[in-house]
Coordinates of C-alpha atoms in Angstrom, one line a residue:
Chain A
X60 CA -17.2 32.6 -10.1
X61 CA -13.6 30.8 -10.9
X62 CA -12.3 28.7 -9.1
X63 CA -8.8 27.2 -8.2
X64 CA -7.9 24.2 -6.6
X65 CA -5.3 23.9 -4.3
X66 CA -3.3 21.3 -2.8
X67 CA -2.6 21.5 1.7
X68 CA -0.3 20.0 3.6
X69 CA -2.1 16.8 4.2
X70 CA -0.9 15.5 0.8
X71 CA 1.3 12.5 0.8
X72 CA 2.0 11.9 -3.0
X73 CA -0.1 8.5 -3.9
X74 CA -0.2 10.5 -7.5
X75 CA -4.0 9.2 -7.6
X76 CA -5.1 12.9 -8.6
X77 CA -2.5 12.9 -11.2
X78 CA -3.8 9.8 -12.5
X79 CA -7.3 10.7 -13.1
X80 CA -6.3 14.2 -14.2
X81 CA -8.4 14.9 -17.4
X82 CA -6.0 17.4 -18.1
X83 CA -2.8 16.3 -17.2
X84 CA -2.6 19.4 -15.2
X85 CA -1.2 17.6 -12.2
X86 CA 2.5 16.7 -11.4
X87 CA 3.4 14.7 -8.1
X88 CA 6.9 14.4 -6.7
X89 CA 6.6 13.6 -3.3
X90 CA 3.8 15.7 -3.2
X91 CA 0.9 17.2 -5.5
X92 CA 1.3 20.3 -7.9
X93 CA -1.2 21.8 -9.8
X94 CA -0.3 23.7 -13.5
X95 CA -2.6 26.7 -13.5
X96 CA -2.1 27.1 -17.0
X97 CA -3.8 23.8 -17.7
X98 CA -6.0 23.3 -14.8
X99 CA -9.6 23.3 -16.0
X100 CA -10.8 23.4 -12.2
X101 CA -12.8 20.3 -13.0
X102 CA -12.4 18.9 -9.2
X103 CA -12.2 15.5 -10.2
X104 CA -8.8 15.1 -8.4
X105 CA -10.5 16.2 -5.2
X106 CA -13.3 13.6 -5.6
X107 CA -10.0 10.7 -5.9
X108 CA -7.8 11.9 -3.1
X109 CA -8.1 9.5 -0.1
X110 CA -6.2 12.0 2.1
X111 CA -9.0 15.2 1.7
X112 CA -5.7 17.3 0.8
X113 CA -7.2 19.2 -2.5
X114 CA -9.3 22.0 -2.1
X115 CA -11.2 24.4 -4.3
X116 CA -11.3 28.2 -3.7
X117 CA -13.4 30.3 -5.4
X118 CA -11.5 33.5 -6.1
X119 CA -13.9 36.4 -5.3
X120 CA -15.9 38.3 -8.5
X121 CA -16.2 42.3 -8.5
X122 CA -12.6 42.5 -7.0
X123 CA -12.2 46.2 -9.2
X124 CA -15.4 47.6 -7.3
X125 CA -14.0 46.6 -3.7
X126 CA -10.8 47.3 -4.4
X127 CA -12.6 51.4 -5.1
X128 CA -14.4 51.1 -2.0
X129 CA -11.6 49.7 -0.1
X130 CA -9.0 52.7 -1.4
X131 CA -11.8 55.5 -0.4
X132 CA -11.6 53.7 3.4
X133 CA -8.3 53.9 3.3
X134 CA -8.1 49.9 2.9
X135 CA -4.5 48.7 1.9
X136 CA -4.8 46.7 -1.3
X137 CA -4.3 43.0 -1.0
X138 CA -1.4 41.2 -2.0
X139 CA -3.5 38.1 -3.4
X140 CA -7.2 38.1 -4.8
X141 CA -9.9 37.4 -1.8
X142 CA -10.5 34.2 -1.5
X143 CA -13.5 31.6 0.6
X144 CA -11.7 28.3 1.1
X145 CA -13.1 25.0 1.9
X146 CA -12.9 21.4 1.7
X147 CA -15.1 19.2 -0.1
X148 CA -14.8 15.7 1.2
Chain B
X180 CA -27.5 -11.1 11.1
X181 CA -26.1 -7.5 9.8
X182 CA -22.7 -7.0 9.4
X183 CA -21.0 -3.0 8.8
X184 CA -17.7 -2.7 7.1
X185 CA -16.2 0.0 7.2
X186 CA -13.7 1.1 4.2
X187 CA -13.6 -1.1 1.5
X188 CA -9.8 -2.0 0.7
X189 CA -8.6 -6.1 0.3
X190 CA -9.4 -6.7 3.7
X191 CA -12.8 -5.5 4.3
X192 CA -13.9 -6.9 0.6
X193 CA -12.2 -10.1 1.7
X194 CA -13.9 -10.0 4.7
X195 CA -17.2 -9.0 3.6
X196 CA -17.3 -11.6 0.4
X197 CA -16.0 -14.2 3.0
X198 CA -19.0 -13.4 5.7
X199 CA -22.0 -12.8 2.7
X200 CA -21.4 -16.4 1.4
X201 CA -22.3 -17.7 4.6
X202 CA -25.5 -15.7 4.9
X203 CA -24.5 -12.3 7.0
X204 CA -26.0 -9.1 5.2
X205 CA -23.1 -7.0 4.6
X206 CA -23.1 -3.0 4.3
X207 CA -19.1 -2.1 3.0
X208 CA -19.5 1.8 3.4
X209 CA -16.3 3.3 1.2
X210 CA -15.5 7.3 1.8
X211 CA -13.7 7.9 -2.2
X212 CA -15.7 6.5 -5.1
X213 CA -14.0 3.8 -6.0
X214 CA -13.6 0.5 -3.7
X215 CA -10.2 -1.3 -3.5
X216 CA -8.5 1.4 -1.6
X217 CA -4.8 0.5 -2.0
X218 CA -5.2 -2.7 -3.8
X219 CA -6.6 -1.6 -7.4
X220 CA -6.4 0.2 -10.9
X221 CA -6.3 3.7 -11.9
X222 CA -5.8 3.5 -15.9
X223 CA -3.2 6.2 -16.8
X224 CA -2.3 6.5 -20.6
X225 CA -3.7 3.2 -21.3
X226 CA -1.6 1.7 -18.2
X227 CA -3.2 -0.4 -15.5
X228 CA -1.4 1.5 -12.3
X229 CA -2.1 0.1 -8.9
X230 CA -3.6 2.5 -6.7
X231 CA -0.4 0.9 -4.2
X232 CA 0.4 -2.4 -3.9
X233 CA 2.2 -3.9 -6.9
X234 CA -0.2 -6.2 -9.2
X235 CA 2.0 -9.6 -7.2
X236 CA 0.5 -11.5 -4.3
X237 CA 3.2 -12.6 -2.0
X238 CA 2.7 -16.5 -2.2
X239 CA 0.4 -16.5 -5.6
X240 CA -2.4 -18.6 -5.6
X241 CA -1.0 -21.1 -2.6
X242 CA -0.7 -18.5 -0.1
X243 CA -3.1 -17.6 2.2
X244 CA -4.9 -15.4 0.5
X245 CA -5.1 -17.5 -2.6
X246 CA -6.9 -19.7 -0.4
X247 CA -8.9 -17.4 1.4
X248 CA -9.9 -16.0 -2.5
X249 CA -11.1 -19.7 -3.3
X250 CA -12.8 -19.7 -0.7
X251 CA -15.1 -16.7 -1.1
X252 CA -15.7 -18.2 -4.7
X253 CA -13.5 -16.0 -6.4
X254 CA -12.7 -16.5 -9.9
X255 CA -9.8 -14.5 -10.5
X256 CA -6.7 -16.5 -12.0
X257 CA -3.1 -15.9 -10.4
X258 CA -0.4 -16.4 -12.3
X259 CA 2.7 -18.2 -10.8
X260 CA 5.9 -16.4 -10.9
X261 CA 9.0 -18.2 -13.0
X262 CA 11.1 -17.5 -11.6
X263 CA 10.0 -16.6 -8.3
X264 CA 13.0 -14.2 -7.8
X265 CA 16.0 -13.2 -9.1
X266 CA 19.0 -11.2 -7.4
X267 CA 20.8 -8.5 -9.1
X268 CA 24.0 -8.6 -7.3
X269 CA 27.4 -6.5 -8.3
X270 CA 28.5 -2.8 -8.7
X271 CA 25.6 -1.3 -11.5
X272 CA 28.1 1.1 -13.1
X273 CA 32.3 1.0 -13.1
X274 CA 33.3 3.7 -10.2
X275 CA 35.2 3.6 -6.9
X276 CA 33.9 0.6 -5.5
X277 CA 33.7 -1.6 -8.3
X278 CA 34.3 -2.4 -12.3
X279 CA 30.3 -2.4 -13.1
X280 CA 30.1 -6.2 -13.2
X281 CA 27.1 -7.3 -12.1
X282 CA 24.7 -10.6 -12.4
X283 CA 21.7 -11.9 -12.1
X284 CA 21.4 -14.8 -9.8
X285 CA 18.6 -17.1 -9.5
X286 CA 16.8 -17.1 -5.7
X287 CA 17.3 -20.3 -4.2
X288 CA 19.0 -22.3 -1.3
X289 CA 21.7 -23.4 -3.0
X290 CA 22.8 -19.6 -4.0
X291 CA 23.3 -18.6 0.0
X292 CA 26.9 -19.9 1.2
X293 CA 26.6 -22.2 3.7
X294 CA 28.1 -20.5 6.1
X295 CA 25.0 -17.5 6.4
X296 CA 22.8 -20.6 6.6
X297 CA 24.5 -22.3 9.5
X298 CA 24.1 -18.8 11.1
X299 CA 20.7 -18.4 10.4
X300 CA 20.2 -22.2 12.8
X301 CA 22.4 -20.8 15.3
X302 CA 20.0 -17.9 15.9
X303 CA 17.0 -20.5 15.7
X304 CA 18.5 -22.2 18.6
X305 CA 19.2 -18.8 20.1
X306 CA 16.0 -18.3 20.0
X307 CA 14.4 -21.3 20.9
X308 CA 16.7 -22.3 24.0
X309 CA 17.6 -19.0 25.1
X310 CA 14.3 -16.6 23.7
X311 CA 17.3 -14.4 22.2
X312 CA 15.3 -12.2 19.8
X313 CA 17.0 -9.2 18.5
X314 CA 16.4 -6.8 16.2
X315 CA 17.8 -8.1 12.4
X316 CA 20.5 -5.4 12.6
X317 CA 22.5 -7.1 15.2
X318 CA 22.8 -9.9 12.9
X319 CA 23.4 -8.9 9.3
X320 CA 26.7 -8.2 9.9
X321 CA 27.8 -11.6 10.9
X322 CA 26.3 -12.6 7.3
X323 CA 28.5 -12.7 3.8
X324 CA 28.0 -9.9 1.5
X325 CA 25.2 -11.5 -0.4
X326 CA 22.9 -12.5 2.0
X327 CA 23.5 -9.4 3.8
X328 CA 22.0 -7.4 0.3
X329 CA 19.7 -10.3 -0.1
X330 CA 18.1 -9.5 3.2
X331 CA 17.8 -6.1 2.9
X332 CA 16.3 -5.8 -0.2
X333 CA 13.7 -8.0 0.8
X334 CA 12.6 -6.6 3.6
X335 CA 12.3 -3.2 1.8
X336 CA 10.8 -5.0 -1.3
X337 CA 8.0 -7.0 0.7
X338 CA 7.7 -5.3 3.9
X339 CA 9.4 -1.3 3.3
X340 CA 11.5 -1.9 6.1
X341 CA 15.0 -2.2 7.4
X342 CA 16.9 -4.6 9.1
X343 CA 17.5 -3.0 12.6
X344 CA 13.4 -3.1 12.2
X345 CA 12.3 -6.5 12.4
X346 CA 13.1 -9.0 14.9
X347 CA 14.0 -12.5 14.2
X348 CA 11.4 -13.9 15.1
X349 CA 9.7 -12.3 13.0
X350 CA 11.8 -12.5 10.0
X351 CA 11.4 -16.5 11.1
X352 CA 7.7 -16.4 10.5
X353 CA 8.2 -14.7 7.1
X354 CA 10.3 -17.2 5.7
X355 CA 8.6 -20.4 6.9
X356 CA 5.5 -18.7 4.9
X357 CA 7.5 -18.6 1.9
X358 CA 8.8 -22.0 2.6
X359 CA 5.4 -23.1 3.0
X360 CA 3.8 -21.8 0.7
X361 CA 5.9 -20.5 -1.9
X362 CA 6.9 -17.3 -4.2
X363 CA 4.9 -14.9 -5.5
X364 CA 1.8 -14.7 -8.4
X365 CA 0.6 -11.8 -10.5
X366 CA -3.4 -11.8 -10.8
X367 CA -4.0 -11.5 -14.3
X368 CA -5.9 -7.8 -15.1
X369 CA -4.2 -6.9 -11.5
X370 CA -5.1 -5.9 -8.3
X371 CA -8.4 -4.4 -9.6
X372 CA -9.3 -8.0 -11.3
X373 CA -9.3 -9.4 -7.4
X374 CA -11.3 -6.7 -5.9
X375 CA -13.6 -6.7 -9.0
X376 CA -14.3 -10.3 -8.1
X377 CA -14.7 -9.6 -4.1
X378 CA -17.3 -6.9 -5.0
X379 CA -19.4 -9.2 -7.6
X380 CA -19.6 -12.1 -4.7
X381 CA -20.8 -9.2 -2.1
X382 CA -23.4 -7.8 -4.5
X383 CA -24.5 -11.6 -5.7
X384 CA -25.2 -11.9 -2.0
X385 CA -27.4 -9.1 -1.4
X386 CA -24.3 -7.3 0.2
X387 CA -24.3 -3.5 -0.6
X388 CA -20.9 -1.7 -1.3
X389 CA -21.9 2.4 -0.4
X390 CA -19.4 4.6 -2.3
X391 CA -18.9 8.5 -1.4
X392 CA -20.5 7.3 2.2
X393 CA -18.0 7.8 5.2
X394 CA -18.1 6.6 8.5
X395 CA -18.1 9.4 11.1
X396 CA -18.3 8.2 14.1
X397 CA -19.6 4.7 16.3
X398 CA -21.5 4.8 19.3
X399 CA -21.0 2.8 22.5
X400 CA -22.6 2.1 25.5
X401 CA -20.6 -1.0 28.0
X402 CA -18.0 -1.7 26.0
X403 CA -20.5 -2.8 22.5
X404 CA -21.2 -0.4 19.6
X405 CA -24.6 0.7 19.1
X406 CA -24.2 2.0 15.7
X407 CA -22.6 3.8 13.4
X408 CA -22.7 7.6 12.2
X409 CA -22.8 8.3 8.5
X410 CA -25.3 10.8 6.4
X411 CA -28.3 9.1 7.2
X412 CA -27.7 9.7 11.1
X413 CA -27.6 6.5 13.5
X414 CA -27.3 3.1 11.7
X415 CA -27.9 0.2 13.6
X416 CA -25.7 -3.1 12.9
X417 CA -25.4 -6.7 15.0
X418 CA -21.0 -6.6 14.0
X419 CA -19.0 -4.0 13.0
X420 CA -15.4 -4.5 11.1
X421 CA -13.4 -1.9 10.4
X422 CA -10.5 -1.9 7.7
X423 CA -8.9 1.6 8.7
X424 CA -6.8 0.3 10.7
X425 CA -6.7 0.6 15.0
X426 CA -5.9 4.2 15.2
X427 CA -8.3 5.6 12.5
X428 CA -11.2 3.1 14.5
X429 CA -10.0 4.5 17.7
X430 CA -10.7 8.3 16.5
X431 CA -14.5 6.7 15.2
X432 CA -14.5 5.9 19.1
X433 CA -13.5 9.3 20.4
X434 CA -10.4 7.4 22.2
X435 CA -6.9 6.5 21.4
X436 CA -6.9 3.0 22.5
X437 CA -3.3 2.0 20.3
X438 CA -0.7 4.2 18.5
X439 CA 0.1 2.4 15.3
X440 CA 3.6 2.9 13.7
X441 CA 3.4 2.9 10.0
X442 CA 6.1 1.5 6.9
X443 CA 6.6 3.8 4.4
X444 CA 7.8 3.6 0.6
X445 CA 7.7 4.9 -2.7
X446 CA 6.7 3.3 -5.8
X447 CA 7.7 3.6 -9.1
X448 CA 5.4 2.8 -12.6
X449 CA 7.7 2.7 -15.3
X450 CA 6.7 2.4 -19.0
X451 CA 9.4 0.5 -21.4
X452 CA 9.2 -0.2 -24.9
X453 CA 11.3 -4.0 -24.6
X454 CA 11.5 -5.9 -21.4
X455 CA 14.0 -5.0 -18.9
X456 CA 13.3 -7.7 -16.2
X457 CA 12.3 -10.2 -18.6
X458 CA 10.2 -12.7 -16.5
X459 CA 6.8 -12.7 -14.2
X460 CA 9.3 -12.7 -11.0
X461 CA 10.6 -9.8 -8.4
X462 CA 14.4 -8.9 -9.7
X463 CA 15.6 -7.9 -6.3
X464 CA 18.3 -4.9 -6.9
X465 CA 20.9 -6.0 -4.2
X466 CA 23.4 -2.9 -5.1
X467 CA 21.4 -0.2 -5.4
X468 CA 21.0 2.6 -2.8
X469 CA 17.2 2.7 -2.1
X470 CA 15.5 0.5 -5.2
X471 CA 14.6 -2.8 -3.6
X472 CA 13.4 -4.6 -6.5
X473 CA 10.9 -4.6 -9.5
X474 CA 8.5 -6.8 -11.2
X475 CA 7.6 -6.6 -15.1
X476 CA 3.8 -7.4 -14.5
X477 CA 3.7 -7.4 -18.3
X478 CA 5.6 -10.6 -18.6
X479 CA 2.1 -12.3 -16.9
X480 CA -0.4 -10.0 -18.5
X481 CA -0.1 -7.9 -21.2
X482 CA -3.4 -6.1 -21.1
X483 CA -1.3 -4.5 -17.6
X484 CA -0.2 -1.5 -20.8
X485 CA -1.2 -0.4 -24.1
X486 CA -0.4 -2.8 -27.0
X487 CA 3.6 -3.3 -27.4
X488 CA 4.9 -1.7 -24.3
X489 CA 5.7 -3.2 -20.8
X490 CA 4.8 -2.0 -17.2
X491 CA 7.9 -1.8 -14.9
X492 CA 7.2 -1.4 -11.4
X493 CA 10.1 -0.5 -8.7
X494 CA 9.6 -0.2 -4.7
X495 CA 12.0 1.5 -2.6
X496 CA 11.5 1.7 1.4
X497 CA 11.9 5.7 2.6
X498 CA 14.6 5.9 5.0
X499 CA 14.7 9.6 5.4
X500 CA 12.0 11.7 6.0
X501 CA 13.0 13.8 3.1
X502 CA 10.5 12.1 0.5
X503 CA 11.8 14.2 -2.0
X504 CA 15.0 13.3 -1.7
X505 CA 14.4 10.1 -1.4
X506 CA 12.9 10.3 -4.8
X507 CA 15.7 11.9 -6.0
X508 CA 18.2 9.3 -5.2
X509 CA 15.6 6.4 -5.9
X510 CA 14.9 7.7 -9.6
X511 CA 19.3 7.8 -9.7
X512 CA 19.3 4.4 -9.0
X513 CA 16.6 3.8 -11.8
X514 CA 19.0 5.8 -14.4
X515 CA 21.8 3.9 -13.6
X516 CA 19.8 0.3 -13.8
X517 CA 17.9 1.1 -17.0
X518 CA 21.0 2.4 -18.6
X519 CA 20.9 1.4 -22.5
X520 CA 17.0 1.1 -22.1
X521 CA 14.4 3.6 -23.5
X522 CA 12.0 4.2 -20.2
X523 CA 9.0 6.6 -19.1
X524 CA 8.5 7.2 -15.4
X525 CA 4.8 7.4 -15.1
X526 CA 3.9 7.8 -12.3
X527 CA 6.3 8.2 -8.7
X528 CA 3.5 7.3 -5.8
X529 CA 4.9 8.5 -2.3
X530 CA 3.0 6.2 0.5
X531 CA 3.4 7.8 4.5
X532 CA 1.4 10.1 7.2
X533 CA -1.8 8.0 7.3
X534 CA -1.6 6.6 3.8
X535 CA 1.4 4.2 3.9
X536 CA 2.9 1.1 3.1
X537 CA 1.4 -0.7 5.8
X538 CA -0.2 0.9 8.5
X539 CA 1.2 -1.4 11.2
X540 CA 5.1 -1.9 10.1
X541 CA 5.0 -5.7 9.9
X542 CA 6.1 -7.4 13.4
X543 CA 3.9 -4.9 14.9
X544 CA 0.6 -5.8 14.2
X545 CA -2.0 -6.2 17.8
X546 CA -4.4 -8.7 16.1
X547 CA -8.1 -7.6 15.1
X548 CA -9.2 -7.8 18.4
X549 CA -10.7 -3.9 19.9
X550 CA -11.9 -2.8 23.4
X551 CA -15.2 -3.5 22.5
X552 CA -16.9 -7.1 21.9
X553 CA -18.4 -6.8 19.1
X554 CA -16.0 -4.9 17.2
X555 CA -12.9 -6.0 14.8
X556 CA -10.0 -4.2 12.7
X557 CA -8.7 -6.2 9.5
X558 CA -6.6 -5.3 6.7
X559 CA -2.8 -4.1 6.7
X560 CA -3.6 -2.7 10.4
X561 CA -4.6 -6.0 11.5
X562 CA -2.0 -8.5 9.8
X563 CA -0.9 -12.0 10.4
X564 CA 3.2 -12.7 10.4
X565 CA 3.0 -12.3 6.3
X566 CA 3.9 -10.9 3.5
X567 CA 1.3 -7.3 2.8
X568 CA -1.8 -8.7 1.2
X569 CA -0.8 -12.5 2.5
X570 CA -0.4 -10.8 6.1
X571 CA -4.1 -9.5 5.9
X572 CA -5.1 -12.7 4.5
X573 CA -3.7 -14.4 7.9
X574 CA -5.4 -11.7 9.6
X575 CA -9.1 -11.9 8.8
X576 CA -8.2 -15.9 8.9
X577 CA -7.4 -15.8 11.9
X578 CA -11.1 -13.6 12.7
X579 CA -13.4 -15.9 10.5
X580 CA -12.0 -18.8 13.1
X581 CA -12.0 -17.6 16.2
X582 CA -15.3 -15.4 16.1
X583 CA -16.9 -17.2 13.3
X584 CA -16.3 -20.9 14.1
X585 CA -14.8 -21.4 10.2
X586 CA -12.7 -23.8 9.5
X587 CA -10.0 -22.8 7.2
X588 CA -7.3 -25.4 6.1
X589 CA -4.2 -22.9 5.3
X590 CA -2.0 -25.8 4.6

């Protein structure tokens, strides 16, 4: 399944994510920002941030199938992929 | 007797070094997975980054908690600051207000005119006669330009705040500490160095530091705690001393029993190829708009950065709530400064909303005292009338006295 971090509201900007950032994928200006392009999804920012304000969603497999399903029902397509969040902490 | 601390920044290391050296069995429980909490290193390109306070303790090895460092058998070597301060003092670039002539002064006595002196003993005796004790706004004004820049800068430098707030009283206290006991000291290999030493004491005395292991919650029953909630359910200790702060212990309680007000700041780590600062002292930056001061921790350790290059770090107090701009305007202050000089910003660290400064603004702190007996808060919630790191020194001094019966000759 992939998987995307994300950064919520609770983040302050102590940079320590960017810090330990394998990938240098991380830019903080007042607050966190993620590069998708070089985020490897690694999650070791999350296991650094002393705030809990990184998550990880994992963006939903299969989405062609449901989105066939979903069209017969009558189900609007969505704007963004499905997606489970939660906080590891 | 068992002893839980919970969080494992300076003060609760401190603390639980202090207390396993006299036989206590400590438990430090730590939520992230690293110990220090604001008062380490995170290596970035081969630079030794503070995780937030700035690799300088407040009165080096003579202060408070130079002693308190001794005391718990602590190796690590401080290295006094020469000069302890300097002020840079005139316009920074030629514009409206000014040609662009600036200087650097040396910090001493003899550089305040006499006049801002005198009026610094005519609020003492305000004080003392009359218990006038207003808020350092009210006076700055009747200061000369210099002392006026001087103050403010070093209140945003050492403490993040602002004149109008700080009493004098307060203020007072400060600067008796530094009279006492001096300028500041960089620990050589820096902040990590001292809490690398606090954790070796702990684990030489059977102490255990639990990474990745929060604190949930503590039980009470008659105003003692019972025990504390982690992973492993219920866990039963004899003391508890918690360095989150009041509020953050309150919420372990399930009860609001203070509201803390925090001091906020941003920080600056700025890689430079030659030395802008020069020496192991703050340069205080009395004309800029938000850029307090910087230290060169290179000067005192070069190991601080990779081979050849120097480690620049600049503090600015937030006086908006606009962080962003207030970076904005911070990092223009930083252009116009380092003008002529080839610089990398690192890293900009952004300290508010739970993980500030200081999470009592200095002047504010309620002692380490809780509603329940068997209960104390130290660390930069629970702070003496210091400096940051000296100020939680004072703090947990103050504890080990009262509650434990030490005897602790600050000077």
């Amino acid at each position: 399944m992939e998987k995307r971090i994300f950064i919520t509201d609770a983040c302050v900007g102590c940079a320590f994510c960017m810090l330990v950032c394998p990938y240098n994928a991380i830019v903080v200006f007042g607050r966190a920002r993620v590069d998708y392009e070089t985020c490897n999804a690694c999650m070791k920012c999350i296991m650094y941030c002393p705030n809990s304000a990184i998550g990880v969603e994992f963006l939903e497999s299969g989405l062609e199938s449901g989105l066939e399903s979903g069209l017969e029902s009558g189900y609007q397509e969505p704007q963004e992929p499905k997606s489970e969040r939660f906080r590891i902490t | 007797m068992r002893v839980a601390i919970i969080g494992s920044g300076l003060g609760g290391l401190l603390t639980a070094a202090i207390l396993s050296e006299k036989g206590y069995k400590v438990d430090v429980f730590e939520k992230l997975r690293f110990y220090g909490g604001r008062f380490t290193n995170l290596e970035y390109k081969g630079f030794q980054i503070s995780t937030g306070a700035l690799h300088m303790i407040p009165h080096g090895k003579r202060g408070p908690l130079g002693i308190l460092l001794k005391k718990a058998g602590s190796k690590v070597e401080i290295i006094d600051s020469e000069p302890e301060g300097e002020a840079l003092y005139g316009p920074l670039s030629e514009n409206e207000y000014g040609n662009g002539k600036n200087e650097r002064i040396t910090v001493r006595s003899s550089v305040f005119p006499l006049g801002s002196k005198l009026k610094f003993f005519k609020w003492l005796l305000k004080f003392k006669v009359l218990r006038v004790d207003p808020y350092m706004d009210r006076y700055e004004e009747e200061l000369d330009d210099f002392s006026q820049k001087f103050l403010r800068s070093f209140l945003g430098w050492s403490l993040s705040i602002q004149p109008s707030e700080i009493k004098y009283s307060k203020l007072l206290a400060i600067y008796r500490n530094v009279v006492k006991y001096g300028g500041p000291g960089i620990p050589a290999g820096g902040c990590k160095a001292v809490v690398d030493s606090l954790a070796e004491i702990i684990k030489s005395n059977d102490g255990e530091i639990y990474l990745r292991n929060p604190v949930w919650g503590l039980f009470h029953e008659d105003k003692r705690i019972t025990g504390l909630e982690n992973k492993e359910g219920k866990v039963e200790y004899d003391l508890y001393i918690s360095n989150i702060g009041h509020q953050a212990t309150g919420k372990l309680l399930g009860e609001e029993y203070t509201k803390e007000v925090e001091s906020r700041g941003i920080k600056y780590s700025i890689s430079l190829e030659k030395p802008f600062v020069g020496h192991t002292g703050v340069l205080f930056t009395l004309d800029c708009r938000r850029i307090s001061g910087m230290n060169e921790v290179t000067n005192a350790d070069p190991n601080l950065a990779p081979s050849g290059k120097h480690l620049l770090m600049a503090h600015q107090p937030m006086l908006t709530p606009d962080v962003e701009e207030e970076i904005r305007i911070g990092l223009e202050d930083l252009k116009t400064l380092l003008k002529g000089f080839e610089y990398k910003v690192l890293a900009i660290q952004s300290y508010f909303d739970g993980w500030p400064v200081n999470r009592v603004r200095s002047g504010l702190d309620i002692g380490y005292r809780t509603p329940y007996s068997n209960l104390f808060v130290v660390g930069d919630g629970a702070k003496g009338d210091d400096i940051e790191v000296d100020g939680i020194a004072l703090g947990i001094a103050e504890l080990l006295r009262k509650e434990f019966g030490e005897k602790i000759n600050l000077g």
